[in-house]
C-alpha cells in the first residue's frame, strides 16, 4: 500500500495527492538525483541514498538497496529541509532506528533545558565516519531545521531594553545552573527546583488576568507520541520565500529565535494564518531534522 509522507506538504507538495503522481515524482527523484551516497551493508548489497533538491534547501531523499546487478530497490523516502548556519555545539548521541536503516540524534543543549531529538539527515555519512573510527567524540556541531505543515503568526510581546537585558542574564544564569546540575551539583539542582516553584507560582497568578502567550514569549516542547516532533513558538528574525521547482508551490522559510537558540523552519505559504513579519512570532508543530558536520 502506497503511503504519502505527512511532511511532504511542508516542502511544497500540498496539491499532489494521487498515487500515480507521487510515483512519477519519486521516479524522477531516483532518475535525476542531484546528490548520491552509498555504503556497503553486506557482501553484494549496498545501501544507497538518492537526493533530489527541488528548491533552495528543500527536496526528497529516496533510500534503498543496490544489488550486484546495480538494480536499485526503494525501501522508503523522506522529505528534507537543510537549514543554514551552525545551531548548536552541544554533545550529540546517535541511535539507530529499529524499523529502517535510519538514525536519530539526541542533543543536550542548556539553552532549551531538555534533550532535543532529531532525525539525522546525513545518516550514510555518519555510518561511513563510524566505520572509519572517526566518531569517538560526542561533542560536535549540528545544523537543526524544522518542517511544519501549518502555522500561526502571533504579535510580539513588547519589552523594554532593560527587560530584554534582564531576560538574557536570567537565561545565561539558568544555562549555567543546568550545566552544573547535569554534573551532579546539588546546590544547582536545589536552585533550579526553587526557581521552577517560583515560576509556577508567578505564572499561575498572572494567568488570572493575562493571556498565556503574553506570559510565555517563546517555547519548544515535545509534541505527540513521536520523539522528534515538537510544538514551538519562536520570534521571526529572518524570512524568505522558496519555490518548489517540481510542484511550483511556494513555501516560507523562517529563521526563529527560541530560548536564545536559532534555527530555520519551512512551512507552505498558503498554510500560514496571519501576516508574517520580522519581529512577530510563529507558532507550529514541527518535525525536527539535523545535519551533523563531521
Tab-separated table of C-alpha atoms in Angstrom:
chain	number	residue	atom	x	y	z
A	1	UNK	CA	0.000	0.000	0.000
A	2	UNK	CA	1.375	3.408	-1.011
A	3	UNK	CA	1.643	5.895	1.868
A	4	UNK	CA	2.274	9.610	1.356
A	5	UNK	CA	4.664	11.055	3.940
A	6	UNK	CA	2.806	13.567	6.113
A	7	UNK	CA	5.517	16.252	5.879
A	8	UNK	CA	5.770	16.350	2.074
A	9	UNK	CA	3.271	19.216	2.332
A	10	UNK	CA	5.886	21.186	4.260
A	11	UNK	CA	8.214	21.457	1.251
A	12	UNK	CA	5.525	22.366	-1.275
A	13	UNK	CA	3.788	19.145	-2.325
A	14	UNK	CA	0.416	20.139	-0.933
A	15	UNK	CA	-1.676	19.755	-4.089
A	16	UNK	CA	-0.355	16.376	-5.291
A	17	UNK	CA	-2.366	13.560	-3.752
A	18	UNK	CA	-2.787	10.703	-6.251
A	19	UNK	CA	-0.601	7.603	-6.078
A	20	UNK	CA	0.287	7.871	-9.769
A	21	UNK	CA	1.502	11.458	-9.342
A	22	UNK	CA	3.640	10.551	-6.322
A	23	UNK	CA	5.172	7.570	-8.129
A	24	UNK	CA	6.040	9.826	-11.046
A	25	UNK	CA	7.787	12.300	-8.727
A	26	UNK	CA	9.703	9.564	-6.886
A	27	UNK	CA	10.785	8.008	-10.200
A	28	UNK	CA	12.064	11.433	-11.278
A	29	UNK	CA	13.943	11.815	-7.962
A	30	UNK	CA	15.665	8.447	-8.480
A	31	UNK	CA	16.476	9.045	-12.149
A	32	UNK	CA	17.520	12.713	-11.897
A	33	UNK	CA	19.102	12.862	-8.428
A	34	UNK	CA	21.369	15.793	-7.539
A	35	UNK	CA	23.276	14.060	-4.692
A	36	UNK	CA	24.257	10.465	-4.130
A	37	UNK	CA	25.566	8.496	-1.108
A	38	UNK	CA	26.348	4.786	-0.924
A	39	UNK	CA	27.784	2.379	1.648
A	40	UNK	CA	28.395	-1.375	1.744
A	41	UNK	CA	25.944	-3.167	4.045
A	42	UNK	CA	26.971	-6.750	3.338
A	43	UNK	CA	28.617	-8.755	0.575
A	44	UNK	CA	26.914	-7.866	-2.717
A	45	UNK	CA	24.447	-5.363	-1.216
A	46	UNK	CA	24.917	-1.615	-0.848
A	47	UNK	CA	22.650	0.851	0.922
A	48	UNK	CA	22.032	3.962	-1.149
A	49	UNK	CA	20.615	7.469	-0.715
A	50	UNK	CA	19.389	9.387	-3.775
A	51	UNK	CA	18.671	13.044	-3.064
A	52	UNK	CA	16.875	15.447	-5.384
A	53	UNK	CA	16.793	19.144	-4.499
A	54	UNK	CA	13.620	20.874	-5.666
A	55	UNK	CA	14.278	24.346	-4.270
A	56	UNK	CA	16.892	26.094	-2.130
A	57	UNK	CA	17.442	23.709	0.791
A	58	UNK	CA	14.348	21.555	0.183
A	59	UNK	CA	13.994	18.192	-1.537
A	60	UNK	CA	13.256	14.467	-1.352
A	61	UNK	CA	15.563	11.583	-0.372
A	62	UNK	CA	14.943	8.045	-1.612
A	63	UNK	CA	16.601	5.208	0.333
A	64	UNK	CA	17.092	1.624	-0.782
A	65	UNK	CA	19.452	-1.229	-1.592
A	66	UNK	CA	21.552	-1.801	-4.707
A	67	UNK	CA	22.277	-5.432	-5.633
A	68	UNK	CA	25.170	-6.939	-7.581
A	69	UNK	CA	23.404	-6.148	-10.868
A	70	UNK	CA	23.230	-2.441	-9.897
A	71	UNK	CA	19.468	-2.582	-9.584
A	72	UNK	CA	18.026	-0.110	-7.076
A	73	UNK	CA	15.096	-1.073	-4.862
A	74	UNK	CA	13.435	1.705	-2.891
A	75	UNK	CA	12.728	0.933	0.781
A	76	UNK	CA	11.426	4.323	1.905
A	77	UNK	CA	11.632	8.028	1.142
A	78	UNK	CA	11.650	11.250	3.179
A	79	UNK	CA	11.292	14.980	2.579
A	80	UNK	CA	14.170	17.097	3.847
A	81	UNK	CA	14.958	20.724	4.567
A	82	UNK	CA	18.507	21.920	5.156
A	83	UNK	CA	18.756	24.952	7.402
A	84	UNK	CA	21.572	27.499	7.446
A	85	UNK	CA	24.388	28.008	9.937
A	86	UNK	CA	25.602	26.100	12.992
A	87	UNK	CA	22.770	25.952	15.506
A	88	UNK	CA	24.326	24.037	18.410
A	89	UNK	CA	27.710	22.761	19.584
A	90	UNK	CA	26.241	20.570	22.323
A	91	UNK	CA	27.022	16.886	22.895
A	92	UNK	CA	25.209	14.639	20.411
A	93	UNK	CA	24.479	10.919	20.686
A	94	UNK	CA	23.304	8.878	17.695
A	95	UNK	CA	20.846	5.960	17.868
A	96	UNK	CA	19.713	3.664	15.053
A	97	UNK	CA	16.005	3.276	14.360
A	98	UNK	CA	14.697	-0.265	14.737
A	99	UNK	CA	12.486	-0.464	11.641
A	100	UNK	CA	14.602	1.150	8.892
A	101	UNK	CA	18.234	1.973	8.110
A	102	UNK	CA	17.987	5.460	9.618
A	103	UNK	CA	19.237	7.334	12.684
A	104	UNK	CA	18.110	9.872	15.265
A	105	UNK	CA	20.309	12.333	17.122
A	106	UNK	CA	19.969	13.248	20.793
A	107	UNK	CA	21.331	16.675	21.630
A	108	UNK	CA	21.858	18.143	25.109
A	109	UNK	CA	21.582	21.938	24.846
A	110	UNK	CA	21.474	24.002	28.050
A	111	UNK	CA	19.517	26.798	26.338
A	112	UNK	CA	16.481	24.541	25.933
A	113	UNK	CA	16.703	22.696	29.251
A	114	UNK	CA	15.801	19.292	27.779
A	115	UNK	CA	17.159	16.758	25.307
A	116	UNK	CA	16.467	17.596	21.661
A	117	UNK	CA	15.781	14.539	19.488
A	118	UNK	CA	16.011	14.954	15.725
A	119	UNK	CA	16.027	12.884	12.530
A	120	UNK	CA	19.597	12.663	11.225
A	121	UNK	CA	19.714	13.869	7.617
A	122	UNK	CA	23.199	12.579	6.753
A	123	UNK	CA	22.857	9.056	8.138
A	124	UNK	CA	25.049	7.375	5.495
A	125	UNK	CA	27.837	9.882	6.153
A	126	UNK	CA	27.570	9.014	9.853
A	127	UNK	CA	27.772	5.284	9.015
A	128	UNK	CA	30.911	5.957	6.936
A	129	UNK	CA	32.571	8.036	9.671
A	130	UNK	CA	31.748	5.359	12.262
A	131	UNK	CA	33.234	2.640	10.037
A	132	UNK	CA	36.434	4.704	9.750
A	133	UNK	CA	36.563	5.075	13.537
A	134	UNK	CA	36.243	8.863	13.432
A	135	UNK	CA	33.211	9.205	15.743
A	136	UNK	CA	34.956	8.871	19.111
A	137	UNK	CA	33.880	12.338	20.294
A	138	UNK	CA	30.265	13.070	21.209
A	139	UNK	CA	30.670	16.838	21.091
A	140	UNK	CA	30.110	18.145	17.573
A	141	UNK	CA	28.243	20.852	15.687
A	142	UNK	CA	24.762	20.395	14.254
A	143	UNK	CA	22.509	22.409	11.945
A	144	UNK	CA	18.905	21.968	13.060
A	145	UNK	CA	15.848	22.595	10.897
A	146	UNK	CA	12.113	22.020	11.150
A	147	UNK	CA	9.303	21.015	8.791
A	148	UNK	CA	5.790	22.300	9.519
A	149	UNK	CA	2.556	21.641	7.624
A	150	UNK	CA	0.820	24.726	9.011
A	151	UNK	CA	1.445	27.600	11.397
A	152	UNK	CA	0.055	30.749	13.003
A	153	UNK	CA	1.539	34.231	13.246
A	154	UNK	CA	1.323	35.927	16.645
A	155	UNK	CA	2.124	39.514	17.554
A	156	UNK	CA	5.318	40.096	19.539
A	157	UNK	CA	5.495	40.703	23.277
A	158	UNK	CA	6.643	44.273	23.807
A	159	UNK	CA	9.719	44.512	26.032
A	160	UNK	CA	11.930	47.409	27.044
A	161	UNK	CA	15.716	47.225	26.601
A	162	UNK	CA	16.077	46.761	30.356
A	163	UNK	CA	13.619	43.845	30.369
A	164	UNK	CA	15.443	42.245	27.425
A	165	UNK	CA	18.813	42.553	29.186
A	166	UNK	CA	17.356	41.053	32.374
A	167	UNK	CA	15.891	38.163	30.357
A	168	UNK	CA	19.278	37.411	28.753
A	169	UNK	CA	21.020	37.496	32.136
A	170	UNK	CA	18.421	35.122	33.590
A	171	UNK	CA	18.784	32.778	30.596
A	172	UNK	CA	22.591	32.735	30.939
A	173	UNK	CA	22.321	32.073	34.672
A	174	UNK	CA	19.826	29.236	34.128
A	175	UNK	CA	22.082	27.669	31.472
A	176	UNK	CA	24.961	27.724	33.960
A	177	UNK	CA	22.776	26.071	36.619
A	178	UNK	CA	21.575	23.378	34.183
A	179	UNK	CA	25.137	22.554	33.185
A	180	UNK	CA	26.185	22.303	36.834
A	181	UNK	CA	23.126	20.185	37.689
A	182	UNK	CA	23.977	17.682	34.940
A	183	UNK	CA	27.420	17.351	36.534
A	184	UNK	CA	25.830	16.486	39.896
A	185	UNK	CA	25.994	19.838	41.702
A	186	UNK	CA	23.351	19.533	44.474
A	187	UNK	CA	23.232	23.295	45.060
A	188	UNK	CA	22.442	23.883	41.386
A	189	UNK	CA	19.704	21.220	41.469
A	190	UNK	CA	18.159	22.842	44.544
A	191	UNK	CA	18.332	26.312	42.959
A	192	UNK	CA	16.614	25.055	39.782
A	193	UNK	CA	13.882	23.386	41.845
A	194	UNK	CA	13.161	26.566	43.796
A	195	UNK	CA	13.251	28.615	40.596
A	196	UNK	CA	10.681	26.308	38.956
A	197	UNK	CA	8.394	26.596	42.007
A	198	UNK	CA	8.640	30.407	41.923
A	199	UNK	CA	7.952	30.451	38.170
A	200	UNK	CA	4.898	28.205	38.563
A	201	UNK	CA	3.521	30.447	41.338
A	202	UNK	CA	4.084	33.626	39.307
A	203	UNK	CA	2.562	32.223	36.109
A	204	UNK	CA	-0.473	30.852	37.971
A	205	UNK	CA	-1.137	34.292	39.424
A	206	UNK	CA	-0.716	36.121	36.086
A	207	UNK	CA	-2.984	33.694	34.210
A	208	UNK	CA	-5.957	35.087	36.102
A	209	UNK	CA	-5.730	38.373	34.192
A	210	UNK	CA	-3.367	37.724	31.228
A	211	UNK	CA	-3.247	35.528	28.114
A	212	UNK	CA	-0.718	32.676	28.165
A	213	UNK	CA	1.033	33.971	25.014
A	214	UNK	CA	1.780	37.319	26.665
A	215	UNK	CA	3.461	35.480	29.538
A	216	UNK	CA	5.300	32.819	27.513
A	217	UNK	CA	7.404	34.604	24.886
A	218	UNK	CA	8.853	31.516	23.143
A	219	UNK	CA	8.873	27.770	23.805
A	220	UNK	CA	9.899	24.386	22.423
A	221	UNK	CA	8.337	21.255	23.882
A	222	UNK	CA	7.729	17.637	22.773
A	223	UNK	CA	4.533	17.063	20.833
A	224	UNK	CA	2.645	13.799	20.302
A	225	UNK	CA	3.928	10.237	20.591
A	226	UNK	CA	6.903	10.509	18.212
A	227	UNK	CA	10.169	11.592	19.806
A	228	UNK	CA	11.310	14.023	17.073
A	229	UNK	CA	8.085	16.079	16.876
A	230	UNK	CA	7.847	19.394	18.746
A	231	UNK	CA	5.437	22.227	19.358
A	232	UNK	CA	7.237	25.566	19.006
A	233	UNK	CA	6.721	29.291	19.403
A	234	UNK	CA	9.574	31.492	18.228
A	235	UNK	CA	10.369	35.042	17.186
A	236	UNK	CA	10.907	35.555	13.445
A	237	UNK	CA	14.339	37.124	12.975
A	238	UNK	CA	14.592	36.473	9.222
A	239	UNK	CA	12.329	35.129	6.464
A	240	UNK	CA	12.394	34.278	2.772
A	241	UNK	CA	10.220	32.592	0.143
A	242	UNK	CA	11.368	29.446	-1.680
A	243	UNK	CA	9.631	27.982	-4.735
A	244	UNK	CA	9.388	24.215	-5.214
A	245	UNK	CA	10.535	23.731	-8.810
A	246	UNK	CA	8.704	20.397	-9.173
A	247	UNK	CA	5.282	21.478	-7.881
A	248	UNK	CA	5.548	25.269	-8.464
A	249	UNK	CA	4.283	25.825	-4.909
A	250	UNK	CA	5.873	28.414	-2.608
A	251	UNK	CA	6.984	27.929	0.999
A	252	UNK	CA	8.111	30.268	3.756
A	253	UNK	CA	11.473	29.719	5.432
A	254	UNK	CA	11.502	31.392	8.842
A	255	UNK	CA	14.627	31.794	10.954
A	256	UNK	CA	13.322	31.609	14.505
A	257	UNK	CA	14.779	32.540	17.876
A	258	UNK	CA	13.564	30.118	20.551
A	259	UNK	CA	15.077	30.376	24.028
A	260	UNK	CA	18.185	32.030	22.510
A	261	UNK	CA	18.621	29.136	20.070
A	262	UNK	CA	18.098	29.869	16.370
A	263	UNK	CA	17.086	27.501	13.572
A	264	UNK	CA	15.092	27.535	10.330
A	265	UNK	CA	11.561	26.208	9.803
A	266	UNK	CA	9.927	25.512	6.427
A	267	UNK	CA	6.117	25.829	6.017
A	268	UNK	CA	3.760	26.186	2.992
A	269	UNK	CA	2.770	29.805	2.309
A	270	UNK	CA	-0.935	29.016	1.979
A	271	UNK	CA	-0.950	27.132	5.301
A	272	UNK	CA	0.143	30.107	7.425
A	273	UNK	CA	-2.576	32.026	9.291
A	274	UNK	CA	-1.688	35.697	9.672
A	275	UNK	CA	0.800	38.060	8.039
A	276	UNK	CA	4.428	37.139	8.815
A	277	UNK	CA	6.898	39.915	9.560
A	278	UNK	CA	10.301	40.056	11.203
A	279	UNK	CA	9.730	40.612	14.924
A	280	UNK	CA	6.432	38.751	15.017
A	281	UNK	CA	6.157	35.194	16.369
A	282	UNK	CA	5.475	31.896	14.613
A	283	UNK	CA	3.627	29.018	16.291
A	284	UNK	CA	3.557	25.492	14.812
A	285	UNK	CA	4.109	21.773	15.288
A	286	UNK	CA	7.304	20.627	13.580
A	287	UNK	CA	9.332	17.579	12.622
A	288	UNK	CA	12.862	18.331	13.778
A	289	UNK	CA	15.767	17.354	11.499
A	290	UNK	CA	19.502	17.800	11.962
A	291	UNK	CA	22.683	17.695	9.873
A	292	UNK	CA	25.912	16.788	11.667
A	293	UNK	CA	29.103	18.496	10.473
A	294	UNK	CA	31.934	15.967	10.675
